[in-house]
Backbone as a ProteinNet text record, in pm:
[ID]
protein_1_A
[PRIMARY]
XXXXXXXXXXXXXXXXXXXXXXXXXXXXXXXXXXXXXXXXXXXXXXXXXXXXXXXXXXXXXXXXXXXXXXXXXXXXXXXXXXXXX
[TERTIARY]
-1049.6	-921.7	-812.7	-716.9	-603	-492.7	-419	-300.3	-187.9	-112.5	-7.7	120.4	203.5	336.5	441.6	398.1	490.1	548.4	675.8	743.5	739.4	671.4	669.8	745.6	817.6	883.8	822.8	761.5	696.4	772.2	827.4	912.7	905	941.8	973.8	846.9	860.9	747.3	798.7	764.8	669.4	718.9	622.3	652.1	618.9	713	690	703.6	723.7	734.9	614.2	611.7	493.2	494.8	607	613.7	637.3	567.7	583.7	631.1	731.8	792	755.5	733.7	696	791.9	851.7	939.1	886.2	912.2	873.5	987.4	1000.9	1101.8	1045.9	919.1	853.4	840.1	868.9	854.3	711.7	630.4	490	468.6	567.3	554.8	428.1	351.9	229.8	121.8	124.7	22.3	26.5	136.5	148.2	36.5	-11.5	-120.9	-251.9	-264	-386.3	-381.3	-274.3	-257.8	-314.7	-362	-423	-377.7	-359.1	-322.5	-444.6	-468.5	-573.9	-515.2	-556.3	-518.2	-647.1	-657.6	-776.4	-735.8	-828.3	-800.6	-833.2	-817.3	-836	-980.8	-1074.6	-1215.4	-1251.5	-1156.5	-1181.6	-1227.5	-1241.3	-1284.5	-1170.2	-1197.4	-1095.6	-1073.2	-948.6	-916	-839.4	-787.6	-712	-717	-738.9	-741.8	-681.2	-575.6	-507.9	-436.6	-401.5	-324.6	-188.2	-130.7	-0.6	106.5	185.6	301.3	414.8	536.8	652	663.1	595.7	589.2	453.2	401.4	271.8	280.5	202.1	195.3	92.6	135.1	43.7	31.1	67.4	64.8	-76	-178.2	-315.3	-368.7	-288.8	-333.4	-305.4	-400.1	-382.2	-283.5	-226.1	-140.3	-224	-164.9	-237.7	-190.8	-268.7	-239.3	-331.7	-273.4	-348.1	-309.6	-395	-365.4	-346.7	-229.6	-188.1	-203.8	-278.2	-294.6	-264.9	-206	-181.5	-266.2	-362.1	-447.1	-396.4	-375.3	-328.2	-448.8	-434.7	-545	-607.5	-532.1	-582.7	-659.8	-679.7	-750.7	-660.7	-531.1	-437.8	-410.7	-374.7	-356.3	-240.4	-167.4	-63.8	-114.8	-116.5	-164.9	-55.6	-35.3	66	18.2	50.7	16.4	122	77.1	170.5	131.2	230.5	207.6	252	159.7	189.3	211.5	329.3	364.4	340.9
139.7	73.5	156.1	87.4	153.1	174.1	280.9	304.8	216.9	153.7	61.7	134.7	65.4	114.5	39.8	-41.5	-117.1	-23.2	-38.1	50	-9.7	58.6	20.4	125.3	81.7	172.4	144	246	233.6	324.5	267	344.7	291	367.7	510.8	592.7	706.3	794.9	938	1013.8	984.2	872.3	808.5	695.8	732.4	705.7	734.1	607.5	495.2	368.1	282	159.1	76.3	-6.9	-11.9	-93.4	-8.2	-44.6	16.9	-92.9	-64.6	-165.3	-137.4	-244.3	-233.2	-315.6	-251.3	-320.6	-295.3	-389.4	-372.4	-416.4	-348.1	-386.3	-488.6	-523.8	-617.9	-752.5	-860.7	-995.1	-1042.4	-1044.7	-1081.8	-1232.2	-1309.4	-1454.6	-1501.4	-1585.6	-1640.3	-1535.2	-1426.1	-1322.9	-1247.9	-1260	-1190.2	-1233.1	-1356.1	-1404.7	-1333.5	-1272.1	-1201.9	-1053.4	-1010.6	-869.3	-837.2	-713.6	-670.7	-528.6	-501.7	-368.1	-304.8	-178.2	-101.6	31.3	74.2	206.4	281.3	401	484.4	617.8	676.3	809.4	914.4	1041.3	1148.2	1163.3	1105.7	1110.9	994.9	903.1	787.9	664	673.9	559.7	460.1	332.9	228.7	199.5	212.3	186.5	56.3	1.8	-123.7	-190.6	-321.9	-401.3	-536.4	-576	-700.7	-756.2	-884	-942.1	-875	-876.6	-814.1	-880.7	-798	-841.2	-744.1	-785.7	-697.3	-592.8	-616.8	-518.1	-529.4	-415.1	-416.7	-336.2	-379.8	-313.9	-201.4	-79.4	34.8	100.1	27.5	83.9	123.7	70	102.6	227.4	289	408.8	534.6	626.9	757.7	839.1	942.6	1033.2	1099.4	1116.3	1182.1	1139.3	1179.7	1149.2	1037	941.3	825.8	799.6	725.7	680.3	530.1	488.6	349	296.6	188.7	134	-14.7	-56.9	-198.2	-232.4	-322.9	-364.9	-497.7	-502.6	-623.6	-701.6	-829.6	-914.8	-874.5	-809.6	-769.9	-638.5	-582.9	-457.5	-335.6	-354.8	-242.8	-202	-76.1	-27.7	70.6	63	161	236.2	369	450.3	549	562.3	655.3	715	841.7	908.4	873.4	840.5	818.5	909.8	947.9	1033.9	958.6	946.6	880	988.5	987.2	1087.4	1033.7
1293.5	1277.7	1344.2	1397.7	1459.7	1357.1	1376.6	1294.8	1348.5	1261.9	1306.3	1344.1	1420.6	1454	1372	1278.1	1194.6	1089.9	1065.4	970.6	830.9	741.5	600.7	521.5	422.2	329	192.6	135.2	5	-90.7	-195.9	-285.6	-427.5	-526.9	-518.8	-496.8	-437.2	-415.6	-417.6	-522.2	-629.1	-721.3	-786.3	-873.7	-1018.5	-1108.1	-1250.4	-1333.9	-1267.7	-1338.7	-1304	-1351.8	-1332.8	-1205.5	-1133	-1011.9	-887.6	-781.9	-651.5	-557	-477	-389.1	-243.6	-167.2	-27.3	57.2	157.3	251.7	392.3	481.8	621	711.4	823.7	921.9	1020.1	1005.7	1095.9	1027	1098.7	1043.4	1068.4	963.1	976.5	981.2	937.8	940.4	872	938.7	879.8	861.8	938.7	928.5	796.4	722.7	594.4	499.5	514.2	430.1	460	576.7	615.1	580.9	516.7	485.5	347.7	333.7	208.6	176.9	49.7	2.8	-63.1	-30	-96.1	-141.1	-258.6	-307.5	-336.9	-279	-296.5	-357	-433.7	-488.2	-382.1	-415.4	-316.8	-272.2	-346.4	-305.5	-213.5	-191.9	-106.7	-181.8	-313.3	-394.4	-408	-376.4	-390	-537.5	-581.5	-721.6	-739.4	-629.7	-637.5	-501.2	-502.2	-379.2	-412.1	-340	-371.8	-249	-251.9	-140.9	-130.4	-11.6	10.9	-74.9	-140.4	-219.6	-189.7	-218.6	-200	-309.7	-421.5	-529.1	-595.4	-640.4	-708.1	-836.7	-933.4	-1063.3	-1054.5	-1079.6	-1075.8	-1213.3	-1317.9	-1453.2	-1497	-1431.3	-1468.4	-1397.3	-1310.7	-1239.3	-1320.7	-1317.8	-1380.7	-1296.8	-1355.5	-1279.4	-1171	-1052.6	-944.6	-807.3	-707.5	-567.8	-522.1	-450.7	-400.8	-256.1	-188.1	-52.8	-56.6	-15.7	-17.2	124.7	142.3	276.8	279.2	389.4	415.7	537.2	518.2	628.9	681.7	811.4	876.6	927.2	941.1	984	1116.6	1204.7	1335.5	1329.6	1210.6	1196.8	1202.3	1217.2	1215.9	1072.4	1052	916.4	908.8	799.2	767.4	645.2	650.7	538.5	500.1	369.3	319.5	187.4	166.9	41	-62.8	-184.5	-295.2	-410.4	-488	-604.1	-727.8	-824.1	-951.1	-1055.7	-1116.9	-1219.5	-1358.5
[MASK]
+++++++++++++++++++++++++++++++++++++++++++++++++++++++++++++++++++++++++++++++++++++

């Protein structure tokens, strides 16, 4: 997979509340339906996989470091580290 050049803002990070917000400077239009969010722990195990939303509930995640990825339908991906407090 290729790393994307699309700008995503994922906040707050670190996060101590139950919601994580996602913003993008790119207009995905109809392609937004082909996007998927994955959250993996530091061992690479997927702990959450869901369709793209502007906000996601992370209240079920333990405290720790995770890798948040947005996969686009074309195989491009945005990956960012998030910290859950």
